[in-house]
XYZ file of C-alpha atoms in Angstrom:
768
model
C 141.515 103.495 148.550
C 144.912 105.135 148.024
C 147.661 103.832 145.775
C 150.655 101.667 146.743
C 154.011 103.232 147.670
C 155.912 101.004 145.230
C 155.470 102.259 141.627
C 154.664 99.805 138.815
C 158.148 100.245 137.367
C 159.616 99.241 140.747
C 157.609 96.000 140.645
C 158.706 95.288 137.076
C 162.339 95.607 138.170
C 162.082 93.963 141.621
C 160.612 90.591 140.567
C 163.074 89.642 137.773
C 166.064 91.039 139.723
C 165.247 88.878 142.777
C 164.821 85.835 140.539
C 168.174 86.466 138.821
C 169.868 86.943 142.227
C 168.428 83.559 143.262
C 169.808 81.847 140.150
C 173.185 83.575 140.609
C 173.380 82.508 144.259
C 172.627 78.886 143.374
C 175.388 78.878 140.739
C 177.797 80.384 143.285
C 176.974 77.597 145.782
C 177.487 75.036 143.034
C 180.959 76.434 142.276
C 181.862 76.095 145.968
C 180.743 72.443 145.967
C 182.708 71.839 142.761
C 185.941 72.812 144.562
C 185.924 69.366 146.208
C 187.768 67.291 143.624
C 186.963 63.714 142.707
C 190.341 63.035 141.109
C 193.048 61.470 143.276
C 195.819 63.779 142.072
C 194.294 66.895 143.546
C 193.087 65.135 146.680
C 196.511 65.402 148.273
C 196.885 69.128 147.676
C 193.275 69.699 148.646
C 193.644 67.898 151.924
C 196.717 69.675 153.173
C 196.310 72.848 155.162
C 196.297 73.899 158.788
C 193.425 74.398 161.153
C 190.284 74.529 159.053
C 186.784 75.709 159.740
C 186.127 72.592 161.736
C 187.844 73.769 164.849
C 190.575 71.182 164.316
C 192.964 70.633 161.430
C 191.809 69.384 158.044
C 193.545 66.118 158.744
C 192.441 62.888 157.150
C 191.687 59.929 159.352
C 194.965 58.088 159.880
C 194.165 54.763 158.208
C 193.329 56.472 154.963
C 196.345 58.593 154.396
C 198.953 57.649 151.840
C 198.380 55.012 149.194
C 194.989 53.852 150.369
C 193.620 57.362 149.897
C 194.161 57.179 146.135
C 192.012 54.053 145.733
C 189.213 55.408 147.912
C 188.826 58.593 145.857
C 188.716 56.531 142.673
C 186.175 54.163 144.167
C 183.924 57.026 145.328
C 184.055 58.560 141.843
C 183.158 55.198 140.289
C 180.148 54.642 142.614
C 178.955 58.201 142.093
C 179.110 57.658 138.354
C 176.985 54.504 138.595
C 174.330 56.298 140.699
C 174.283 59.307 138.376
C 173.928 57.140 135.257
C 171.106 55.119 136.809
C 169.195 58.249 137.858
C 169.661 59.991 134.505
C 168.554 56.994 132.450
C 165.471 56.505 134.655
C 164.416 60.150 134.382
C 164.910 60.170 130.614
C 162.738 57.058 130.290
C 160.102 58.581 132.584
C 160.103 61.896 130.702
C 159.552 60.129 127.365
C 156.298 58.637 128.666
C 155.323 61.835 130.447
C 156.072 63.831 127.271
C 153.501 61.810 125.300
C 150.932 62.456 128.027
C 151.824 66.160 128.087
C 151.145 66.619 124.372
C 147.884 64.637 124.539
C 146.642 66.600 127.532
C 147.615 69.922 125.937
C 145.440 69.046 122.916
C 142.604 68.132 125.292
C 142.841 71.530 127.052
C 142.733 73.359 123.738
C 139.757 71.400 122.366
C 137.687 71.521 125.561
C 138.249 75.202 126.336
C 137.950 76.240 122.683
C 134.574 74.518 122.382
C 133.065 76.659 125.187
C 131.900 79.185 122.569
C 132.009 76.891 119.558
C 135.583 77.921 118.584
C 134.352 81.467 117.932
C 137.016 84.159 117.408
C 134.692 87.058 118.327
C 135.120 89.017 121.565
C 132.595 88.011 124.242
C 131.005 89.784 127.230
C 133.200 89.241 130.314
C 132.110 86.620 132.851
C 132.086 88.977 135.836
C 131.310 92.266 134.056
C 128.928 91.619 131.104
C 129.067 95.300 130.057
C 132.700 94.934 128.987
C 134.049 92.866 126.099
C 136.715 90.225 126.758
C 138.911 88.116 124.480
C 137.259 84.994 122.963
C 137.309 81.602 124.696
C 139.489 80.309 121.853
C 142.260 82.693 122.969
C 141.977 81.464 126.560
C 142.172 77.892 125.220
C 145.346 78.659 123.264
C 147.080 80.573 126.039
C 146.040 78.057 128.727
C 147.647 75.340 126.600
C 150.876 77.359 126.276
C 150.887 78.043 130.041
C 150.321 74.316 130.694
C 153.334 73.396 128.535
C 155.467 76.070 130.237
C 154.544 74.805 133.700
C 155.186 71.203 132.706
C 158.595 71.945 131.189
C 159.666 74.095 134.168
C 158.601 71.306 136.544
C 160.525 68.646 134.623
C 163.640 70.829 134.356
C 163.462 71.636 138.103
C 163.329 67.961 139.013
C 166.075 66.985 136.594
C 168.479 69.730 137.684
C 167.894 68.842 141.335
C 168.767 65.214 140.633
C 171.903 66.192 138.690
C 173.139 68.404 141.534
C 172.446 65.726 144.153
C 174.323 63.029 142.239
C 177.158 65.492 141.692
C 177.433 66.242 145.414
C 176.985 62.856 147.095
C 180.554 61.512 146.690
C 181.972 64.958 147.434
C 180.116 64.911 150.771
C 181.628 61.477 151.515
C 185.170 62.711 150.806
C 184.647 65.831 152.923
C 183.500 63.626 155.828
C 187.137 62.511 156.152
C 187.978 66.011 157.344
C 185.159 66.157 159.874
C 181.423 66.349 160.127
C 181.311 70.140 159.657
C 182.895 70.026 156.198
C 180.569 67.252 155.073
C 177.523 69.125 156.381
C 178.436 72.301 154.495
C 178.948 70.395 151.223
C 175.607 68.578 151.521
C 173.724 71.702 152.591
C 175.203 73.874 149.833
C 174.177 71.302 147.252
C 170.648 71.349 148.630
C 170.683 75.143 148.421
C 171.641 74.974 144.722
C 168.456 73.053 144.058
C 166.269 75.175 146.349
C 167.278 78.501 144.826
C 167.279 77.302 141.220
C 163.758 75.985 141.604
C 162.305 78.979 143.461
C 163.919 81.497 141.111
C 163.084 79.608 137.906
C 159.460 79.153 138.935
C 159.115 82.851 139.659
C 160.959 84.043 136.549
C 159.071 81.825 134.085
C 155.716 82.847 135.599
C 156.641 86.550 135.457
C 157.811 86.323 131.826
C 154.656 84.384 130.858
C 152.393 87.047 132.406
C 154.205 89.803 130.519
C 154.121 87.977 127.186
C 150.427 87.102 127.546
C 149.717 90.736 128.367
C 150.882 91.746 124.883
C 147.811 89.995 123.498
C 145.297 90.433 126.317
C 145.946 94.130 126.960
C 143.356 95.318 129.487
C 141.494 91.990 129.692
C 143.161 90.882 132.937
C 140.347 88.489 133.772
C 141.102 86.412 130.652
C 144.864 86.807 131.076
C 145.018 85.351 134.593
C 142.500 82.664 133.764
C 144.858 81.483 131.019
C 147.827 81.614 133.445
C 146.179 78.899 135.611
C 147.433 76.397 133.027
C 150.931 77.013 134.460
C 149.920 75.501 137.798
C 148.231 72.549 136.092
C 151.363 71.808 134.037
C 153.617 72.001 137.071
C 151.470 69.668 139.160
C 150.680 67.076 136.512
C 154.408 66.509 135.939
C 154.968 66.426 139.694
C 152.383 63.664 140.040
C 154.233 61.347 137.673
C 157.612 62.331 139.135
C 156.425 61.685 142.687
C 154.596 58.415 141.992
C 157.167 57.032 139.528
C 160.129 58.082 141.664
C 158.423 56.862 144.837
C 157.749 53.396 143.415
C 161.322 53.200 142.100
C 163.026 54.147 145.342
C 160.868 51.998 147.602
C 160.974 48.858 145.436
C 164.771 49.003 145.635
C 164.822 49.927 149.328
C 162.412 47.186 150.449
C 164.212 44.577 148.314
C 167.634 45.593 149.633
C 166.489 45.655 153.283
C 164.492 42.436 153.393
C 167.129 40.214 151.814
C 170.247 42.089 152.903
C 169.510 43.035 156.493
C 166.886 40.538 157.623
C 167.877 37.370 155.727
C 171.622 37.755 155.111
C 172.431 39.938 158.124
C 174.703 42.294 156.155
C 174.761 46.056 156.880
C 172.821 48.683 154.950
C 174.511 49.811 151.707
C 176.849 46.795 151.749
C 178.433 46.547 148.255
C 177.626 42.801 148.189
C 173.902 43.623 148.073
C 172.775 43.642 144.400
C 170.016 46.221 145.048
C 172.316 48.776 146.671
C 172.930 50.964 143.594
C 169.211 50.939 142.715
C 168.454 51.984 146.302
C 170.812 54.966 146.085
C 169.501 55.925 142.633
C 165.996 55.860 144.128
C 166.884 58.452 146.748
C 167.673 60.873 143.938
C 164.736 60.230 141.619
C 162.094 60.005 144.380
C 163.171 62.290 147.184
C 164.937 64.918 145.063
C 163.422 65.029 141.559
C 159.939 64.127 142.864
C 160.014 66.535 145.808
C 161.363 69.350 143.613
C 158.546 68.997 141.091
C 155.990 68.668 143.900
C 156.939 71.896 145.687
C 157.275 73.729 142.378
C 153.694 72.629 141.600
C 152.428 73.943 144.961
C 154.202 77.238 144.392
C 152.834 77.650 140.852
C 149.293 76.786 141.914
C 149.124 79.052 144.951
C 150.393 81.938 142.782
C 147.802 81.128 140.095
C 144.935 80.819 142.602
C 145.810 84.206 144.128
C 146.160 85.858 140.704
C 142.804 84.520 139.458
C 140.925 85.907 142.476
C 142.858 89.208 142.332
C 142.028 89.694 138.648
C 138.294 89.960 139.472
C 138.919 92.121 142.569
C 139.676 95.862 142.647
C 143.326 95.197 141.619
C 142.241 93.635 138.344
C 139.214 95.811 137.675
C 141.224 99.043 138.157
C 144.349 97.598 136.497
C 146.673 98.209 139.433
C 149.796 96.273 138.465
C 151.785 96.365 141.726
C 149.019 95.058 144.043
C 147.977 92.611 141.315
C 151.457 91.055 141.371
C 151.582 91.016 145.205
C 151.888 87.173 145.257
C 154.983 87.367 143.031
C 156.501 90.178 145.113
C 156.096 88.028 148.272
C 157.931 85.173 146.508
C 160.683 87.553 145.341
C 161.307 88.762 148.881
C 161.267 85.111 149.954
C 164.279 84.393 147.738
C 166.299 87.217 149.338
C 165.254 86.108 152.859
C 166.266 82.498 152.139
C 169.609 83.704 150.757
C 170.407 85.433 154.062
C 169.149 82.401 156.009
C 171.411 80.021 154.076
C 174.467 82.063 155.032
C 173.707 81.332 158.698
C 174.229 77.616 158.065
C 177.222 77.816 155.716
C 179.155 80.949 156.679
C 178.137 82.632 159.940
C 178.173 79.584 162.223
C 180.375 76.522 162.058
C 179.331 73.023 162.974
C 181.950 71.346 165.107
C 180.126 68.318 166.502
C 177.534 65.767 165.448
C 174.897 67.017 167.905
C 174.936 70.479 166.290
C 173.611 69.257 162.922
C 169.909 68.984 163.684
C 169.693 72.311 165.587
C 171.449 74.025 162.652
C 168.804 72.732 160.239
C 165.934 73.634 162.580
C 167.372 77.122 163.017
C 167.142 77.535 159.244
C 163.370 77.173 159.488
C 163.062 79.558 162.433
C 165.388 82.244 160.993
C 163.700 82.166 157.576
C 160.220 82.413 159.152
C 161.150 85.364 161.393
C 162.929 87.264 158.593
C 160.099 86.498 156.165
C 157.502 87.907 158.588
C 159.408 91.216 158.568
C 159.769 91.038 154.780
C 156.048 90.434 154.239
C 155.156 93.328 156.560
C 157.298 95.695 154.470
C 155.939 94.337 151.174
C 152.322 94.628 152.350
C 152.936 98.242 153.286
C 154.658 99.322 150.050
C 152.914 97.113 147.451
C 149.274 97.368 148.557
C 146.887 100.316 148.786
C 145.703 101.013 152.357
C 142.291 99.507 151.517
C 140.913 97.630 148.508
C 138.162 95.140 147.611
C 138.474 91.369 147.142
C 135.983 89.235 145.198
C 133.976 87.061 147.621
C 131.499 84.763 145.821
C 129.638 87.433 143.901
C 130.247 90.400 146.218
C 133.280 92.647 146.783
C 134.690 92.582 150.319
C 136.631 95.608 151.626
C 140.079 94.576 152.945
C 142.884 96.607 154.578
C 146.558 96.005 153.753
C 147.415 94.928 157.331
C 144.751 92.214 157.099
C 146.423 90.770 154.021
C 149.770 90.833 155.844
C 148.182 88.758 158.636
C 146.866 86.252 156.061
C 150.388 85.645 154.718
C 151.900 85.591 158.216
C 149.383 83.068 159.535
C 150.252 80.698 156.687
C 153.963 81.225 157.278
C 153.762 80.419 160.990
C 151.305 77.548 160.508
C 153.972 75.998 158.258
C 156.539 76.308 161.035
C 154.168 74.748 163.589
C 153.406 71.820 161.251
C 157.164 71.418 160.702
C 157.947 71.235 164.418
C 155.043 68.913 165.256
C 156.226 66.610 162.472
C 159.713 66.722 163.927
C 158.432 65.876 167.415
C 156.649 62.784 166.100
C 159.410 61.555 163.780
C 162.733 62.447 165.459
C 164.316 59.806 167.685
C 165.297 62.532 170.167
C 161.718 62.590 171.518
C 159.524 60.091 173.348
C 157.037 59.125 170.552
C 159.728 57.445 168.403
C 161.491 56.042 171.484
C 158.189 54.404 172.512
C 157.891 52.858 169.051
C 161.477 51.570 169.346
C 160.710 50.162 172.796
C 157.695 48.275 171.423
C 160.092 46.269 169.210
C 161.021 44.210 172.313
C 157.925 42.102 171.779
C 158.267 41.783 168.012
C 157.150 43.376 164.775
C 153.391 43.289 165.498
C 153.556 45.641 168.487
C 155.960 47.885 166.558
C 153.374 48.179 163.751
C 150.535 48.901 166.223
C 152.510 51.628 168.018
C 153.654 53.159 164.719
C 150.130 53.367 163.285
C 148.834 54.932 166.509
C 151.640 57.520 166.396
C 150.736 58.441 162.809
C 147.055 58.929 163.590
C 147.840 61.005 166.669
C 150.314 63.201 164.761
C 147.449 64.504 162.579
C 145.750 66.430 165.415
C 147.897 69.582 165.790
C 148.679 70.101 162.062
C 144.948 69.957 161.257
C 144.207 72.554 163.954
C 147.011 74.732 162.556
C 145.567 74.453 159.038
C 142.036 75.094 160.367
C 143.081 78.235 162.250
C 144.984 79.623 159.251
C 141.978 78.970 156.978
C 139.579 80.656 159.399
C 141.788 83.717 159.952
C 142.737 84.203 156.298
C 139.207 83.617 154.988
C 137.683 85.973 157.569
C 140.073 88.752 156.531
C 140.269 88.389 152.760
C 137.967 85.572 151.564
C 139.533 83.063 149.143
C 142.326 85.464 148.218
C 143.387 85.348 151.868
C 143.576 81.545 151.773
C 145.642 81.660 148.571
C 148.182 84.111 150.028
C 148.301 82.068 153.272
C 149.388 79.109 151.125
C 151.946 81.381 149.451
C 153.141 82.440 152.907
C 153.762 78.813 153.803
C 155.691 78.388 150.549
C 157.480 81.748 150.595
C 160.556 80.179 152.217
C 160.536 77.361 149.635
C 164.249 77.839 148.810
C 165.288 77.082 152.405
C 162.703 74.307 152.736
C 164.008 72.597 149.625
C 167.651 73.042 150.646
C 166.911 71.251 153.931
C 164.904 68.627 152.115
C 167.483 67.862 149.429
C 170.204 67.736 152.084
C 168.667 64.473 153.423
C 168.996 62.238 150.326
C 172.456 63.700 149.571
C 173.650 62.686 153.064
C 171.959 59.294 152.698
C 173.818 58.716 149.427
C 177.073 59.910 151.017
C 176.700 57.249 153.720
C 176.001 54.602 151.097
C 179.088 55.585 149.127
C 181.247 55.486 152.286
C 180.026 51.940 153.020
C 180.512 50.750 149.425
C 183.952 52.309 149.135
C 185.016 50.482 152.316
C 185.802 53.598 154.328
C 186.468 53.389 158.054
C 183.832 53.041 160.745
C 184.426 56.617 161.968
C 183.538 58.107 158.594
C 180.404 55.997 158.390
C 179.416 57.303 161.844
C 179.727 60.873 160.581
C 177.652 60.236 157.452
C 175.068 58.382 159.570
C 174.754 61.408 161.843
C 174.195 63.636 158.790
C 171.651 61.135 157.445
C 169.683 60.840 160.715
C 169.277 64.626 160.863
C 168.316 64.565 157.180
C 165.633 61.970 157.863
C 163.876 64.199 160.347
C 164.175 67.279 158.152
C 162.779 65.298 155.214
C 159.725 64.567 157.373
C 159.475 68.303 158.161
C 159.643 69.040 154.425
C 156.823 66.592 153.751
C 154.777 68.275 156.506
C 155.245 71.632 154.766
C 154.285 70.136 151.405
C 151.089 68.588 152.802
C 150.074 71.693 154.798
C 150.591 74.001 151.846
C 148.751 71.544 149.560
C 145.685 71.758 151.827
C 145.636 75.558 151.668
C 146.455 75.665 147.951
C 143.692 73.245 147.024
C 141.169 75.153 149.138
C 142.158 78.395 147.372
C 141.879 76.670 143.973
C 138.528 75.226 145.061
C 137.341 78.774 145.840
C 138.566 80.038 142.470
C 136.831 77.083 140.740
C 133.513 77.750 142.515
C 133.735 81.445 141.499
C 134.657 80.604 137.906
C 131.961 77.940 137.511
C 129.404 80.475 138.819
C 128.225 78.284 141.726
C 126.681 80.566 144.343
C 126.725 78.057 147.232
C 127.943 74.488 147.707
C 125.059 72.891 149.632
C 126.056 69.579 151.225
C 122.405 68.631 151.743
C 121.688 68.382 148.017
C 122.184 64.816 146.724
C 124.305 66.015 143.784
C 126.905 67.522 146.126
C 126.749 64.822 148.800
C 127.454 61.940 146.403
C 130.463 63.927 145.187
C 131.611 64.484 148.773
C 131.519 60.821 149.742
C 133.175 59.643 146.506
C 135.825 62.367 146.799
C 136.668 61.228 150.343
C 137.194 57.701 148.986
C 139.626 58.715 146.224
C 142.748 59.106 148.444
C 142.199 55.525 149.683
C 141.881 54.190 146.135
C 144.981 56.125 145.098
C 146.968 54.906 148.143
C 145.896 51.325 147.457
C 147.242 51.601 143.908
C 150.605 53.087 144.918
C 151.119 50.691 147.865
C 150.301 47.676 145.694
C 152.683 48.955 143.017
C 155.537 49.179 145.533
C 154.655 45.740 146.865
C 154.665 44.028 143.464
C 157.852 45.801 142.349
C 159.541 44.908 145.666
C 158.510 41.279 145.185
C 160.409 41.123 141.888
C 163.365 42.866 143.508
C 163.486 40.453 146.472
C 163.400 37.460 144.113
C 166.235 38.900 141.999
C 168.423 39.724 145.026
C 167.857 36.219 146.446
C 168.651 34.680 143.062
C 171.963 36.533 142.896
C 172.959 35.552 146.443
C 172.131 31.920 145.684
C 173.652 31.608 142.202
C 176.708 33.924 142.096
C 179.585 32.043 143.766
C 181.722 34.171 146.096
C 179.171 36.993 146.404
C 178.743 36.739 150.183
C 182.516 36.392 150.630
C 183.035 39.596 148.659
C 185.194 37.969 145.965
C 182.554 38.322 143.200
C 180.649 41.436 142.084
C 176.833 41.473 142.053
C 174.854 42.371 138.933
C 173.651 45.876 139.908
C 172.248 46.675 136.444
C 169.487 44.035 136.572
C 168.154 45.486 139.841
C 168.224 49.018 138.396
C 166.274 47.738 135.381
C 163.652 46.010 137.579
C 163.021 49.258 139.474
C 162.886 51.345 136.290
C 160.490 49.041 134.427
C 158.191 48.569 137.410
C 157.913 52.261 138.227
C 157.252 53.353 134.632
C 154.546 50.723 134.223
C 152.972 51.245 137.643
C 152.864 55.060 137.670
C 150.276 55.200 134.862
C 147.105 53.871 136.640
C 147.342 56.169 139.729
C 148.159 59.094 137.421
C 145.160 58.301 135.224
C 142.872 58.093 138.281
C 143.814 61.616 139.374
C 143.789 63.212 135.918
C 140.555 61.612 134.661
C 138.354 61.944 137.785
C 137.658 65.713 137.434
C 137.038 65.325 133.686
C 134.593 62.423 134.079
C 132.745 63.982 137.036
C 132.610 67.437 135.428
C 131.369 66.196 132.045
C 128.820 63.642 133.285
C 127.718 64.969 136.677
C 128.367 68.714 136.451
C 130.059 71.367 138.566
C 128.043 70.856 141.798
C 129.031 67.188 142.074
C 132.603 68.080 141.132
C 132.740 70.670 143.925
C 131.688 67.873 146.320
C 134.419 65.559 144.990
C 137.064 68.268 145.472
C 135.954 69.026 149.044
C 135.823 65.319 149.949
C 139.253 64.483 148.544
C 140.781 67.527 150.273
C 139.363 66.631 153.687
C 140.321 62.953 153.672
C 143.535 63.303 151.641
C 145.214 65.670 154.096
C 144.599 63.332 157.047
C 145.895 60.216 155.289
C 148.918 62.063 153.893
C 150.048 63.384 157.297
C 149.516 60.073 159.130
C 151.205 58.004 156.383
C 154.260 60.287 156.235
C 154.705 60.429 159.999
C 154.127 56.711 160.618
C 156.767 55.834 158.026
C 159.199 58.453 159.355
C 158.769 57.221 162.936
C 159.419 53.573 162.005
C 162.532 54.580 160.065
C 163.944 56.600 162.946
C 163.016 53.944 165.536
C 165.228 51.557 163.556
C 168.019 54.149 163.378
C 167.643 54.803 167.141
C 168.325 51.123 167.888
C 171.205 50.976 165.371
C 172.950 54.087 166.692
C 172.775 52.838 170.304
C 173.513 56.280 171.718
C 171.482 56.019 174.948
C 171.331 53.238 177.545
C 167.766 52.484 176.427
C 168.806 52.141 172.773
C 171.699 49.829 173.692
C 169.327 47.570 175.626
C 167.375 47.033 172.354
C 170.391 46.481 170.108
C 172.825 45.666 168.611
C 172.170 45.293 164.876
C 170.837 41.821 164.174
C 169.084 41.436 167.558
C 165.389 40.454 167.626
C 164.161 43.994 168.477
C 166.343 45.348 165.640
C 164.839 42.859 163.179
C 161.341 43.890 164.313
C 162.340 47.539 163.757
C 163.608 46.740 160.232
C 160.243 45.131 159.388
C 158.431 48.251 160.655
C 160.751 50.456 158.614
C 160.105 48.346 155.507
C 156.315 48.626 155.927
C 156.696 52.378 156.457
C 158.788 52.921 153.330
C 155.921 53.052 150.792
C 153.809 55.019 153.304
C 156.308 57.823 153.822
C 157.912 57.979 150.383
C 155.226 56.927 147.908
C 151.593 57.136 149.080
C 151.915 59.946 151.647
C 153.792 62.527 149.556
C 151.819 61.707 146.386
C 148.497 62.412 148.094
C 149.209 66.122 148.421
C 149.585 66.241 144.645
C 146.257 64.402 144.259
C 144.316 67.046 146.199
C 146.023 69.996 144.466
C 145.973 68.565 140.977
C 142.262 67.718 140.952
C 141.470 71.249 142.135
C 143.676 73.058 139.607
C 142.459 70.836 136.774
C 138.837 71.604 137.698
C 139.680 75.323 137.700
C 141.287 75.187 134.236
C 138.327 73.278 132.772
C 135.677 75.242 134.768
C 134.354 77.227 131.728
C 133.861 73.971 129.795
C 132.139 72.174 132.685
C 129.886 75.179 133.373
C 128.808 75.300 129.705
C 128.657 71.649 128.630
C 128.945 69.644 131.906
C 126.378 67.532 133.772
C 125.278 65.447 130.791
C 123.645 62.724 132.912
C 121.502 65.182 134.859
C 120.492 66.907 131.612
C 119.304 63.602 130.106
C 117.220 62.493 133.085
C-alpha cells in the first residue's frame, strides 16, 4: 500500500495556509479597486498622468473634461448608492425569512437523526464494521445540525459579501471606462476576483476548521465524523436554493417589466433613467446573478467535498486513519486557490487589454490557463498526498485503486468542465452561427425567433451530456463513487476563477446601466456594452459549469446515500423504484413551472406599475420629472420573497415525504429521475435564454453587415428579438440555474437523513 509522501503535519499546514492566502489575495484586489475614487475632488488628480496601461494616455473623453466631469462623478455615486441600498435591503429581508426556515430545519435534523436509536447516548456498533463501537446516533444528530448551521451561514455570508463587492465596483467600472476599455475591464475583473477568492477560501477554511473541531469529540470514529460533516453541504445548498430562486424572481420581474414597457412600448433605450424599473433591474443583477450564483457554487463545492469525504471515511483512508489521503479533496481545493491566483494575474497584470475585441479571448484564456495549471497541480498532489495503492468502498466491497487512477478521475472532471464551458459559449455567443441564425429568424417576427431559440437550446444539450457521461464512466470505472465525487471536485477546483469570470458579467452590466443613467457619452456606453456582451457569454459558461458539476455532485451524493441506506442494488424493474424514477423525472418540470409562473406574475405587476407611472407622472417621458424607483423595487422584493417559498418547499419536502412514507428504494428512484431530467432541462433553458439575449445584442450592436441589415434599434426584427430575450429571461436566470440546486439539494438531504429513512422509513409499505 505504501504511505503518502506528504506528512500529516504538512497537510495540516497546507490547507489553512492556502485558504488564508486566498483571503489575503481577495483583500488585496479589493484595495486596488478601492483606489478608484467616487468623490469629485480626487477625480481630477486621479485622472491626470501620462501614458497608462491602456497603450494610450489616461485621457478623459473630451466632452466630459472640466465642469461636467464633477457632476458625472456625483451622479454615478448617487446611482451606485441607490443600487447598493436596494440590494442590501432585499437580502436582509430574504435572510430574515430564510433564517426562520434555517432554525426550523435544524431542529428537524436533530429530532429525526436523534430518533434513529431512540435518543440513546450509548455507543453503538458501527454501520460498516459491527465489531467496532461508534459514537451514538444522538451525537451525529447534534453535530450534523451544527454542520448544517455552519454551511448555511457560510453560504449566506458568501452571497452577501459578493453582492457588497459588486455594488461597490459597478460605478468605479463606469468611471474607469472614461480612460479606456482596458481600465474598465481590469476594475470589473478584479472585483469579480474578490468574490471568487473570498468564497473559495472561506468555504475551504470553515470546512477544515469544522472537521478539526468535530474530531476532538469523535476521535477515531471517522465514519461518524464525516457523516456528521455532510450537514455542511446541506446547509450550503438549502440557502443557495432560496438565494437563487428569490434573487432570480427579483431580477427577472424587474428586467421583463423594464424591457416590455420601456423598449417595446415606449421605444426608449435600455437603462434609460426615465424608466421607473431601471434601478430594480440593476439591483436584480446583484441579488440574482451575484449573491445567488455565489451561494450556488459554494453549495456545489461543499457537497462534492462532503460526498468524497463520506466515501473515503469507509475506505482504507478512513479505516486505517490516514489523515493526508483522507483530506485529499481539501488538498485539491487548496491547490486550486493557488492555481487560480496565478491565473488571475494573467488577466490583470501580465497582459493588457487594449481593444474591445480582446475582452472575450482574455476571459476564455482564464478558463484554459486555470485548467492546464490545475491539471499539473492535481498530478503533483495525487503523487504526494496519496499512497501508491489503496482501497475504495464500492457498494459493500473494497476496490483496489492506484494513485494515478484517482488523478485521472479529477482530471477528467476538470476537462469535462472546460468542454461544457466552450460548448455553452459556442451556442450562446453572437460570434458564432447558432446565435446569428436565431437573430436572422427575427426577420419574420417573434414566433420564428422563439422556434429557433428553443431548437438551439435542445441541441446544445447533446455534447455536454456526452462529456458528463464520459467523465462518469471513466471516474466510476477507476474509483467507484469516490471517483465521481473527486471528478465533481475537479470541475469545481478552479471555482475562484470561474466565479471571478461570472461576477464580472453583472458588474459590467451595472456599469453600462450607470453610464446610461448618468448621461455619459455614446462612446463610453459602447465600451461598457462591449464589456457586458463578453460578460453575458461568460455568465452562460459559468452556468454550464454549475450545471455540469451539479450532475456529478448529485450522482456522488446518490452513491453515498445508497451506501449509507444499505441498499445493495437499485433495481429499476421493481415497482417501488420505477414509480420513484418517473415521479423524480417530473419534479424539475413542476419546479420550473412554479418559478416561471412566479416571474410571470411578478412581471405583470411590474409592467402595470411602469405603465401607470408613464401615464400619470407629467413630464416623465420628456425627462423633466423623476420616476418613482422605490415602488418598483418594493414590487420586486415583495413578489420574490412571497414566491420563493413554494418552489423551496417542493424541493425540501419531497425527500422527507418520499423517504418517510415510501422508503429508501423509492427515494433512490426519485433522486435518479430528477438528476436525469433536471440536467437536460437546466442546460437547454440556460442556453436558450442566453442565445435569445445575445441575438438581441447582436442586432443592437450592428457590428457586421448582416447585423446592420436586421437593425437598427426599434426595427421590427429588433422588437422580435426583444420579445425572445424577454421570454428567455426567466429561463436563463431563474428556472435553469435553480434546477441544478434542485438535483443536488434533494440528494444531499437524502444522504443526511439516510439513517432515519433506513430505520423508520417506508411507512406505507409497512402498513400494507
